[in-house]
Short mmCIF file of C-alpha atoms and ligand atoms in Angstrom, two decimals:
data_model
loop_
_atom_site.label_atom_id
_atom_site.label_comp_id
_atom_site.label_asym_id
_atom_site.label_seq_id
_atom_site.Cartn_x
_atom_site.Cartn_y
_atom_site.Cartn_z
CA UNK A 245 33.83 50.90 -77.14
CA UNK A 246 30.39 52.43 -76.64
CA UNK A 247 27.39 50.40 -77.70
CA UNK A 248 25.69 53.66 -78.72
CA UNK A 249 27.07 54.81 -82.07
CA UNK A 250 26.04 56.57 -85.25
CA UNK A 251 25.51 54.25 -88.17
CA UNK A 252 24.82 56.06 -91.47
CA UNK A 253 24.13 59.23 -89.51
CA UNK A 254 21.55 57.69 -87.17
CA UNK A 255 22.27 56.89 -83.53
CA UNK A 256 21.92 53.21 -82.73
CA UNK A 257 21.79 51.22 -79.53
CA UNK A 258 23.76 48.12 -80.52
CA UNK A 259 22.08 47.07 -83.79
CA UNK A 260 18.84 49.04 -83.50
CA UNK A 261 18.27 52.63 -84.59
CA UNK A 262 16.82 54.91 -81.96
CA UNK A 263 14.45 56.36 -84.58
CA UNK A 264 12.91 52.92 -85.02
CA UNK A 265 12.66 52.52 -81.25
CA UNK A 266 10.93 55.90 -80.87
CA UNK A 267 8.49 55.04 -83.62
CA UNK A 268 7.57 51.69 -82.15
CA UNK A 269 7.68 52.36 -78.41
CA UNK A 270 7.18 56.13 -78.13
CA UNK A 271 9.04 58.73 -76.10
CA UNK A 272 10.32 59.52 -73.56
CA UNK A 273 12.01 56.16 -73.09
CA UNK A 274 15.09 54.88 -71.34
CA UNK A 275 17.02 52.65 -73.73
CA UNK A 276 19.71 50.39 -72.30
CA UNK A 277 22.34 48.25 -73.99
CA UNK A 278 22.71 44.73 -72.61
CA UNK A 279 26.23 44.38 -74.06
CA UNK A 280 27.35 47.63 -72.40
CA UNK A 281 25.96 46.49 -69.06
CA UNK A 282 27.75 43.16 -69.26
CA UNK A 283 31.01 44.82 -70.37
CA UNK A 284 30.89 47.22 -67.44
CA UNK A 285 30.26 44.45 -64.95
CA UNK A 286 33.03 42.39 -66.52
CA UNK A 287 35.54 45.16 -65.88
CA UNK A 288 34.95 44.60 -62.14
CA UNK A 289 34.53 40.82 -62.32
CA UNK A 290 37.69 40.33 -64.39
CA UNK A 291 39.79 42.40 -62.01
CA UNK A 292 38.42 40.35 -59.07
CA UNK A 293 38.91 36.96 -60.70
CA UNK A 294 40.77 34.47 -58.52
CA UNK A 295 40.55 36.73 -55.49
CA UNK A 296 38.44 36.72 -52.37
CA UNK A 297 36.26 39.61 -53.58
CA UNK A 298 32.62 40.41 -54.19
CA UNK A 299 31.01 43.05 -56.39
CA UNK A 300 27.75 44.21 -54.81
CA UNK A 301 26.03 46.36 -57.41
CA UNK A 302 24.53 49.47 -55.76
CA UNK A 303 21.09 49.03 -57.19
CA UNK A 304 19.89 52.51 -56.26
CA UNK A 305 21.59 53.54 -59.51
CA UNK A 306 19.17 51.48 -61.59
CA UNK A 307 16.95 48.84 -60.09
CA UNK A 308 14.99 47.57 -63.07
CA UNK A 309 14.41 43.83 -62.58
CA UNK A 310 15.90 42.97 -65.96
CA UNK A 311 19.13 44.79 -65.08
CA UNK A 312 19.29 43.04 -61.71
CA UNK A 313 18.63 39.67 -63.31
CA UNK A 314 21.38 40.14 -65.91
CA UNK A 315 23.85 41.13 -63.20
CA UNK A 316 22.78 38.34 -60.82
CA UNK A 317 23.45 35.86 -63.62
CA UNK A 318 27.01 37.22 -63.81
CA UNK A 319 27.47 36.49 -60.11
CA UNK A 320 26.83 40.00 -58.79
CA UNK A 321 25.83 40.66 -55.22
CA UNK A 322 23.75 43.73 -54.38
CA UNK A 323 24.10 46.76 -52.15
CA UNK A 324 20.61 47.69 -50.99
CA UNK A 325 19.25 50.63 -49.01
CA UNK A 326 15.68 49.56 -48.31
CA UNK A 327 13.43 46.57 -47.79
CA UNK A 328 11.90 47.37 -51.15
CA UNK A 329 15.26 46.94 -52.83
CA UNK A 330 15.70 43.56 -51.14
CA UNK A 331 12.33 42.45 -52.49
CA UNK A 332 13.46 43.53 -55.95
CA UNK A 333 16.66 41.46 -55.65
CA UNK A 334 14.60 38.42 -54.69
CA UNK A 335 12.05 39.04 -57.46
CA UNK A 336 14.92 39.23 -59.96
CA UNK A 337 16.39 35.93 -58.77
CA UNK A 338 19.36 37.50 -56.97
CA UNK A 339 20.98 35.74 -54.02
CA UNK A 340 20.17 37.40 -50.66
CA UNK A 341 23.33 35.83 -49.25
CA UNK A 342 25.26 38.24 -51.45
CA UNK A 343 23.32 41.29 -50.24
CA UNK A 344 24.68 44.04 -48.06
CA UNK A 345 22.32 46.53 -46.52
CA UNK A 346 23.51 50.15 -46.37
CA UNK A 347 21.75 53.31 -45.21
CA UNK A 348 21.36 55.47 -42.11
CA UNK A 349 17.72 54.78 -41.26
CA UNK A 350 16.84 51.08 -41.41
CA UNK A 351 13.44 50.36 -39.87
CA UNK A 352 12.64 47.40 -37.60
CA UNK A 353 10.57 45.85 -40.41
CA UNK A 354 13.43 46.21 -42.87
CA UNK A 355 15.88 44.62 -40.46
CA UNK A 356 13.48 41.74 -39.87
CA UNK A 357 12.99 41.15 -43.59
CA UNK A 358 16.73 41.17 -44.21
CA UNK A 359 17.37 38.76 -41.33
CA UNK A 360 14.66 36.43 -42.58
CA UNK A 361 16.53 36.27 -45.88
CA UNK A 362 19.87 35.83 -44.13
CA UNK A 363 21.65 38.64 -45.99
CA UNK A 364 25.43 38.79 -46.00
CA UNK A 365 25.86 41.89 -43.87
CA UNK A 366 24.30 45.04 -42.46
CA UNK A 367 26.40 48.15 -42.92
CA UNK A 368 25.60 49.89 -39.66
CA UNK A 369 25.98 53.64 -39.34
CA UNK A 370 25.35 54.48 -35.65
CA UNK A 371 25.25 53.12 -32.10
CA UNK A 372 21.42 53.33 -31.87
CA UNK A 373 21.26 51.29 -35.08
CA UNK A 374 23.54 48.63 -33.53
CA UNK A 375 21.19 48.35 -30.57
CA UNK A 376 18.07 48.17 -32.71
CA UNK A 377 19.60 45.47 -34.90
CA UNK A 378 20.76 43.50 -31.86
CA UNK A 379 17.22 43.62 -30.41
CA UNK A 380 15.56 42.61 -33.67
CA UNK A 381 18.00 39.73 -34.24
CA UNK A 382 17.56 38.61 -30.61
CA UNK A 383 13.77 38.65 -30.93
CA UNK A 384 14.08 36.36 -33.96
CA UNK A 385 16.60 34.04 -32.32
CA UNK A 386 19.19 35.03 -34.92
CA UNK A 387 22.53 36.75 -35.16
CA UNK A 388 23.17 39.62 -37.55
CA UNK A 389 26.48 40.06 -39.34
CA UNK A 390 27.53 43.68 -39.15
CA UNK A 391 30.06 46.00 -40.61
CA UNK A 392 30.51 49.56 -39.41
CA UNK A 393 30.43 52.28 -41.99
CA UNK A 394 33.22 54.56 -40.91
CA UNK A 395 33.61 58.06 -42.11
CA UNK A 396 37.27 58.40 -43.11
CA UNK A 397 36.99 62.18 -43.55
CA UNK A 398 38.47 62.12 -47.02
CA UNK A 399 37.55 64.78 -49.56
CA UNK A 400 36.26 62.98 -52.66
CA UNK A 401 36.39 66.21 -54.71
CA UNK A 402 32.91 65.83 -56.14
CA UNK A 403 29.59 67.70 -55.96
CA UNK A 404 28.74 68.47 -52.29
CA UNK A 405 25.38 66.68 -52.59
CA UNK A 406 27.10 63.41 -53.48
CA UNK A 407 30.13 63.67 -51.16
CA UNK A 408 29.41 61.44 -48.21
CA UNK A 409 32.65 60.80 -46.35
CA UNK A 410 33.35 64.23 -44.89
CA UNK A 411 33.07 65.08 -41.19
CA UNK A 412 29.90 67.11 -41.66
CA UNK A 413 28.14 64.26 -43.46
CA UNK A 414 25.14 62.44 -41.96
CA UNK A 415 26.71 59.16 -43.00
CA UNK A 416 28.89 56.75 -41.11
CA UNK A 417 30.57 56.64 -37.72
CA UNK A 418 33.26 59.27 -37.16
CA UNK A 419 36.75 57.84 -37.62
CA UNK A 420 37.67 58.92 -34.10
CA UNK A 421 34.66 57.03 -32.65
CA UNK A 422 35.18 53.90 -34.70
CA UNK A 423 37.20 51.86 -32.19
CA UNK A 424 34.79 52.57 -29.34
CA UNK A 425 31.83 51.75 -31.57
CA UNK A 426 33.40 48.44 -32.57
CA UNK A 427 34.01 47.61 -28.92
CA UNK A 428 30.33 48.32 -28.21
CA UNK A 429 29.25 46.16 -31.16
CA UNK A 430 31.45 43.27 -30.03
CA UNK A 431 29.62 43.26 -26.67
CA UNK A 432 26.16 42.84 -28.18
CA UNK A 433 25.07 39.21 -28.01
CA UNK A 434 23.11 38.96 -31.24
CA UNK A 435 25.64 40.62 -33.53
CA UNK A 436 28.65 39.16 -35.32
CA UNK A 437 31.20 41.82 -36.12
CA UNK A 438 32.16 40.89 -39.66
CA UNK A 439 33.65 43.82 -41.51
CA UNK A 440 34.28 47.47 -42.09
CA UNK A 441 33.05 49.72 -44.84
CA UNK A 442 33.00 53.24 -46.18
CA UNK A 443 31.55 55.10 -49.11
CA UNK A 444 33.10 58.52 -49.56
CA UNK A 445 31.10 59.86 -52.47
CA UNK A 446 30.02 59.39 -56.02
CA UNK A 447 31.20 60.41 -59.50
CA UNK A 448 34.87 60.36 -58.47
CA UNK A 449 37.16 60.80 -61.43
CA UNK A 450 40.36 60.10 -59.55
CA UNK A 451 40.89 57.10 -57.27
CA UNK A 452 43.40 58.82 -54.96
CA UNK A 453 40.71 59.67 -52.33
CA UNK A 454 39.46 56.07 -52.43
CA UNK A 455 42.98 54.75 -51.86
CA UNK A 456 43.40 57.20 -49.01
CA UNK A 457 40.18 55.85 -47.49
CA UNK A 458 41.48 52.29 -47.97
CA UNK A 459 44.62 53.15 -46.00
CA UNK A 460 42.47 54.48 -43.17
CA UNK A 461 40.33 51.34 -43.10
CA UNK A 462 43.44 49.17 -43.01
CA UNK A 463 44.75 51.23 -40.09
CA UNK A 464 41.52 50.49 -38.21
CA UNK A 465 41.53 46.79 -39.06
CA UNK A 466 45.04 46.56 -37.58
CA UNK A 467 44.04 48.46 -34.45
CA UNK A 468 40.97 46.26 -33.97
CA UNK A 469 43.04 43.11 -34.51
CA UNK A 470 45.32 44.22 -31.68
CA UNK A 471 42.24 44.22 -29.44
CA UNK A 472 41.15 40.77 -30.59
CA UNK A 473 38.38 42.02 -32.89
CA UNK A 474 39.10 40.33 -36.20
CA UNK A 475 37.30 41.49 -39.32
CA UNK A 476 36.61 39.28 -42.31
CA UNK A 477 35.85 41.81 -44.98
CA UNK A 478 36.64 45.30 -46.07
CA UNK A 479 34.15 47.16 -48.24
CA UNK A 480 35.24 50.25 -50.12
CA UNK A 481 31.80 51.35 -51.30
CA UNK A 482 31.22 52.64 -54.80
CA UNK A 483 32.16 55.94 -56.30
CA UNK A 484 34.03 55.53 -59.58
CA UNK A 485 32.59 58.05 -62.00
CA UNK A 486 31.60 57.92 -65.63
CA UNK A 487 32.46 60.15 -68.56
CA UNK A 488 29.48 62.47 -69.01
CA UNK A 489 31.24 64.12 -71.95
CA UNK A 490 31.77 67.39 -70.12
CA UNK A 491 35.16 68.65 -71.23
CA UNK A 492 35.78 70.43 -67.94
CA UNK A 493 35.56 67.17 -66.02
CA UNK A 494 37.31 64.74 -68.32
CA UNK A 495 37.31 60.97 -68.09
CA UNK A 496 37.35 58.90 -64.91
CA UNK A 497 40.04 56.45 -63.91
CA UNK A 498 39.61 53.00 -65.50
CA UNK A 499 37.96 50.46 -63.21
CA UNK A 500 40.68 47.87 -63.86
CA UNK A 501 43.39 50.38 -62.85
CA UNK A 502 41.56 51.33 -59.66
CA UNK A 503 40.95 47.73 -58.62
CA UNK A 504 44.53 46.85 -59.51
CA UNK A 505 45.78 49.54 -57.13
CA UNK A 506 43.39 48.42 -54.38
CA UNK A 507 44.52 44.80 -54.60
CA UNK A 508 48.20 45.82 -54.74
CA UNK A 509 47.78 47.70 -51.45
CA UNK A 510 45.77 44.94 -49.83
CA UNK A 511 48.36 42.35 -50.91
CA UNK A 512 51.24 44.46 -49.59
CA UNK A 513 49.48 44.99 -46.25
CA UNK A 514 48.65 41.32 -45.88
CA UNK A 515 52.22 40.31 -46.70
CA UNK A 516 53.56 42.78 -44.16
CA UNK A 517 51.12 42.73 -41.26
CA UNK A 518 48.10 40.58 -41.89
CA UNK A 519 49.56 37.26 -43.00
CA UNK A 520 47.40 34.17 -42.74
CA UNK A 521 44.18 36.09 -42.15
CA UNK A 522 41.68 36.01 -44.99
CA UNK A 523 40.00 39.26 -45.88
CA UNK A 524 37.32 39.59 -48.51
CA UNK A 525 37.30 42.84 -50.49
CA UNK A 526 33.85 44.15 -51.40
CA UNK A 527 32.96 46.90 -53.88
CA UNK A 528 29.59 48.63 -54.21
CA UNK A 529 29.67 50.24 -57.65
CA UNK A 530 26.52 51.76 -59.09
CA UNK A 531 27.10 54.48 -61.67
CA UNK A 532 30.15 52.84 -63.27
CA UNK A 533 28.06 49.71 -63.98
CA UNK A 534 24.95 51.34 -65.46
CA UNK A 535 25.74 55.00 -66.29
CA UNK A 536 26.83 54.61 -69.91
CA UNK A 537 24.50 51.64 -70.34
CA UNK A 538 21.52 53.87 -71.00
CA UNK A 539 20.22 56.91 -72.85
CA UNK A 540 17.04 58.88 -72.38
CA UNK A 541 15.31 59.15 -75.72
CA UNK A 542 13.06 62.19 -76.15
CA UNK A 543 11.17 64.04 -78.88
CA UNK A 544 11.16 67.77 -79.59
CA UNK A 545 7.68 69.17 -78.97
CA UNK A 546 8.32 72.82 -79.77
CA UNK A 547 11.05 75.26 -80.60
CA UNK A 548 10.56 78.57 -78.85
CA UNK A 549 12.62 81.70 -79.33
CA UNK A 550 12.58 83.72 -76.12
CA UNK A 551 13.92 87.22 -75.66
CA UNK A 552 17.29 86.07 -74.43
CA UNK A 553 17.35 82.36 -75.12
CA UNK A 554 16.19 79.71 -77.51
CA UNK A 555 14.31 76.84 -75.96
CA UNK A 556 14.05 73.34 -77.27
CA UNK A 557 11.01 71.95 -75.45
CA UNK A 558 11.11 68.16 -75.31
CA UNK A 559 8.77 65.52 -73.96
CA UNK A 560 11.18 64.35 -71.24
CA UNK A 561 11.42 66.45 -68.09
CA UNK A 562 12.92 66.76 -64.64
CA UNK A 563 10.52 64.09 -63.43
CA UNK A 564 12.21 61.65 -65.83
CA UNK A 565 15.78 62.81 -65.16
CA UNK A 566 16.33 64.90 -62.05
CA UNK A 567 20.13 65.19 -62.13
CA UNK A 568 20.39 68.58 -63.91
CA UNK A 569 17.72 70.17 -61.68
CA UNK A 570 19.10 68.63 -58.48
CA UNK A 571 22.86 68.84 -58.97
CA UNK A 572 23.22 71.20 -61.92
CA UNK A 573 24.63 68.10 -63.57
CA UNK A 574 25.95 68.46 -67.11
CA UNK A 575 24.41 65.76 -69.27
CA UNK A 576 25.23 65.36 -72.93
CA UNK A 577 22.39 65.90 -75.44
CA UNK A 578 22.79 64.57 -78.97
CA UNK A 579 20.47 64.41 -81.95
CA UNK A 580 19.39 60.94 -83.07
CA UNK A 581 19.86 61.98 -86.70
CA UNK A 582 23.18 63.76 -87.10
CA UNK A 583 22.86 67.36 -88.27
CA UNK A 584 25.33 70.21 -88.69
CA UNK A 585 25.03 73.84 -87.70
CA UNK A 586 22.22 75.03 -85.48
CA UNK A 587 21.86 77.50 -82.67
CA UNK A 588 22.30 77.53 -78.91
CA UNK A 589 19.37 76.08 -77.01
CA UNK A 590 18.29 75.32 -73.50
CA UNK A 591 16.71 71.88 -73.62
CA UNK A 592 13.75 71.97 -71.24
CA UNK A 593 10.78 69.82 -70.32
CA UNK A 594 7.05 70.59 -70.09
CA UNK A 595 6.95 70.79 -66.27
CA UNK A 596 5.81 74.04 -64.67
CA UNK A 597 9.09 74.90 -62.94
CA UNK A 598 12.00 77.01 -64.09
CA UNK A 599 14.20 74.25 -62.66
CA UNK A 600 12.86 71.87 -65.28
CA UNK A 601 15.79 71.83 -67.63
CA UNK A 602 17.87 69.00 -69.02
CA UNK A 603 20.72 70.88 -70.70
CA UNK A 604 21.71 74.50 -71.15
CA UNK A 605 23.36 76.42 -73.96
CA UNK A 606 23.85 73.51 -76.32
CA UNK A 607 24.49 73.91 -80.03
CA UNK A 608 21.77 71.90 -81.75
CA UNK A 609 20.20 71.86 -85.19
CA UNK A 610 16.67 70.92 -84.19
CA UNK A 611 13.08 71.30 -85.27
CA UNK A 612 9.73 70.11 -84.01
CA UNK A 613 9.40 66.32 -84.12
CA UNK A 614 13.16 65.63 -84.06
CA UNK A 615 14.57 63.08 -81.63
CA UNK A 616 17.29 63.76 -79.09
CA UNK A 617 19.03 61.57 -76.57
CA UNK A 618 20.48 62.45 -73.23
CA UNK A 619 23.54 60.24 -73.06
CA UNK A 620 24.96 58.38 -70.07
CA UNK A 621 21.54 58.44 -68.40
CA UNK A 622 21.47 54.84 -67.17
CA UNK A 623 22.43 55.67 -63.57
CA UNK A 624 20.21 57.67 -61.22
CA UNK A 625 17.79 58.38 -64.05
CA UNK A 626 14.78 56.11 -63.82
CA UNK A 627 15.37 55.33 -60.13
CA UNK A 628 15.01 59.02 -59.28
CA UNK A 629 12.05 59.61 -61.60
CA UNK A 630 8.80 60.88 -60.12
CA UNK A 631 5.23 61.46 -61.18
CA UNK A 632 5.34 65.22 -60.71
CA UNK A 633 2.69 66.96 -62.79
CA UNK A 634 0.94 63.56 -63.02
CA UNK A 635 3.33 62.44 -65.67
CA UNK A 636 3.63 58.69 -66.09
CA UNK A 637 7.20 57.47 -65.89
CA UNK A 638 8.97 56.60 -69.13
CA UNK A 639 9.13 53.14 -70.66
CA UNK A 640 12.39 51.20 -70.20
CA UNK A 641 13.81 49.07 -72.98
CA UNK A 642 16.83 46.83 -73.26
CA UNK A 643 18.47 46.31 -76.63
CA UNK A 644 20.27 43.02 -77.17
CA UNK A 645 21.86 42.98 -80.62
CA UNK A 646 18.94 43.60 -82.95
CA UNK A 647 16.28 42.71 -80.41
CA UNK A 648 14.39 45.19 -78.25
CA UNK A 649 12.82 44.10 -74.97
CA UNK A 650 10.34 46.23 -73.06
CA UNK A 651 11.51 45.81 -69.47
CA UNK A 652 9.15 48.38 -67.98
CA UNK A 653 6.01 49.61 -69.61
CA UNK A 654 5.23 53.28 -69.84
CA UNK A 655 3.07 54.28 -66.89
CA UNK A 656 -0.53 54.95 -67.63
CA UNK A 657 -1.90 58.16 -66.01
CA UNK A 658 -4.86 56.25 -64.52
CA UNK A 659 -2.36 54.06 -62.59
CA UNK A 660 -0.93 57.17 -61.00
CA UNK A 661 -4.05 57.91 -58.99
CA UNK A 662 -5.26 54.32 -58.62
CA UNK A 663 -4.26 54.25 -54.92
CA UNK A 664 -6.12 57.48 -54.15
CA UNK A 665 -9.73 57.97 -53.11
CA UNK A 666 -12.08 60.84 -52.36
CA UNK A 667 -13.63 61.32 -48.92
CA UNK A 668 -17.15 59.88 -48.79
N1 LIG B 225 27.37 52.53 -51.70
C1 LIG B 225 26.70 53.43 -50.98
C2 LIG B 225 26.59 53.24 -49.54
C3 LIG B 225 26.14 54.55 -51.61
O1 LIG B 225 25.49 55.44 -50.89
C4 LIG B 225 26.26 54.70 -53.02
C5 LIG B 225 25.68 55.85 -53.70
C6 LIG B 225 26.94 53.70 -53.74
C7 LIG B 225 27.50 52.63 -53.05
C8 LIG B 225 27.12 53.76 -55.23
O2 LIG B 225 27.90 54.83 -55.63
P1 LIG B 225 28.32 54.99 -57.17
O3 LIG B 225 29.22 53.83 -57.53
O4 LIG B 225 27.10 54.99 -57.99
O5 LIG B 225 29.04 56.27 -57.19
N2 LIG B 225 21.90 60.55 -57.23
C9 LIG B 225 23.29 60.97 -57.31
C10 LIG B 225 24.23 59.93 -56.78
C11 LIG B 225 23.93 59.52 -55.37
C12 LIG B 225 24.83 58.43 -54.87
C13 LIG B 225 24.32 57.88 -53.61
N3 LIG B 225 25.08 56.79 -53.09
C14 LIG B 225 23.60 61.34 -58.75
O6 LIG B 225 22.72 61.22 -59.60
O7 LIG B 225 24.71 61.77 -59.05
#
């Protein structure tokens, strides 16, 4: 059940009306539901209970400290892609020993930081990266645990910008090079070959491509075992989608069903060919943990009737939520106060770009001053926000029952140029 629902015609986050939130905290604002976040995490944690498994939340989806803290307290690990994200995990009280470090371009400084904090594993994506990591670990008198991100060449059937496991992708080591790359890694003195991973793409509605990728990883683990290279974990990445409300797309597979199918395959494989060898299964979900946890609350500034279109100009913009502009993503827009009828509008922001739109051709009954929400905006919303047009980023709030917590203050324009100076 969604924690965002209409009560007496007014949209609420848990027990608080979004009109009251707008009045007190202003707009635009990201409003998250604590209960929804915990429910979403529980769908992974429950399916993993009693198993050798770890859920490493992909914090690029939403890295607010309060979100990280709530998840850390549930036992989550974290999938990071920068030194900055590691510092956030630590600031939020997360355990670095449950951190895996993904990404194609880790710097020497980032590797050093992660080694100092003794993270669980580096997901390595190329031979030069293996060498750099080996050198950095050697210079610190340490060993780095590594997993190779292999590219299983599986079509995730999602938007090309968020498909990552195809042959033409910049990510991962080609499947056909994987064995040779593992052999090279096993020779490096300051690396411990620990696991294997993949991430084939995001916003997957069907888990068939993920299960196909799993089969390919298992094939490699067997082949490596035959050569005496024994892996201790298998990491399937993230990727399960959320229901954005777009009828064309439909709803994604349930997390519990997906994990059930993963564990069934892993159990069958272990019973058949991998008996007696422990293997930890790791997941890196992002969107499916935070997507439907948040909405972007915005106010109508003006209604404008153009020659061909009606525009509903709101105070949120592409700098607050880039997904429509970047991926032509369909995001649901709903009024905070339910209203019937209306006309077709493009919902657009104040930024000076034609690409600054949030939704197109939506039937809305709106007037100046009304409130709207963009639903399912909790993932890749605030983390992709920018200061374009010198717009301060939105406030972030977490609702817990009838309580509202400000977990990030609205940015003040003066802060935006505080690091700048003029030439003397
Ligand atoms: N692991 C790795 C290595 C990843 O690159 C990603 C996402 C994830 C896990 C989490 O995937 P998820 O469970 O969220 O699908 N900005 C885009 C999505 C980019 C995803 C990047 N990688 C969007 O707004 O749709």
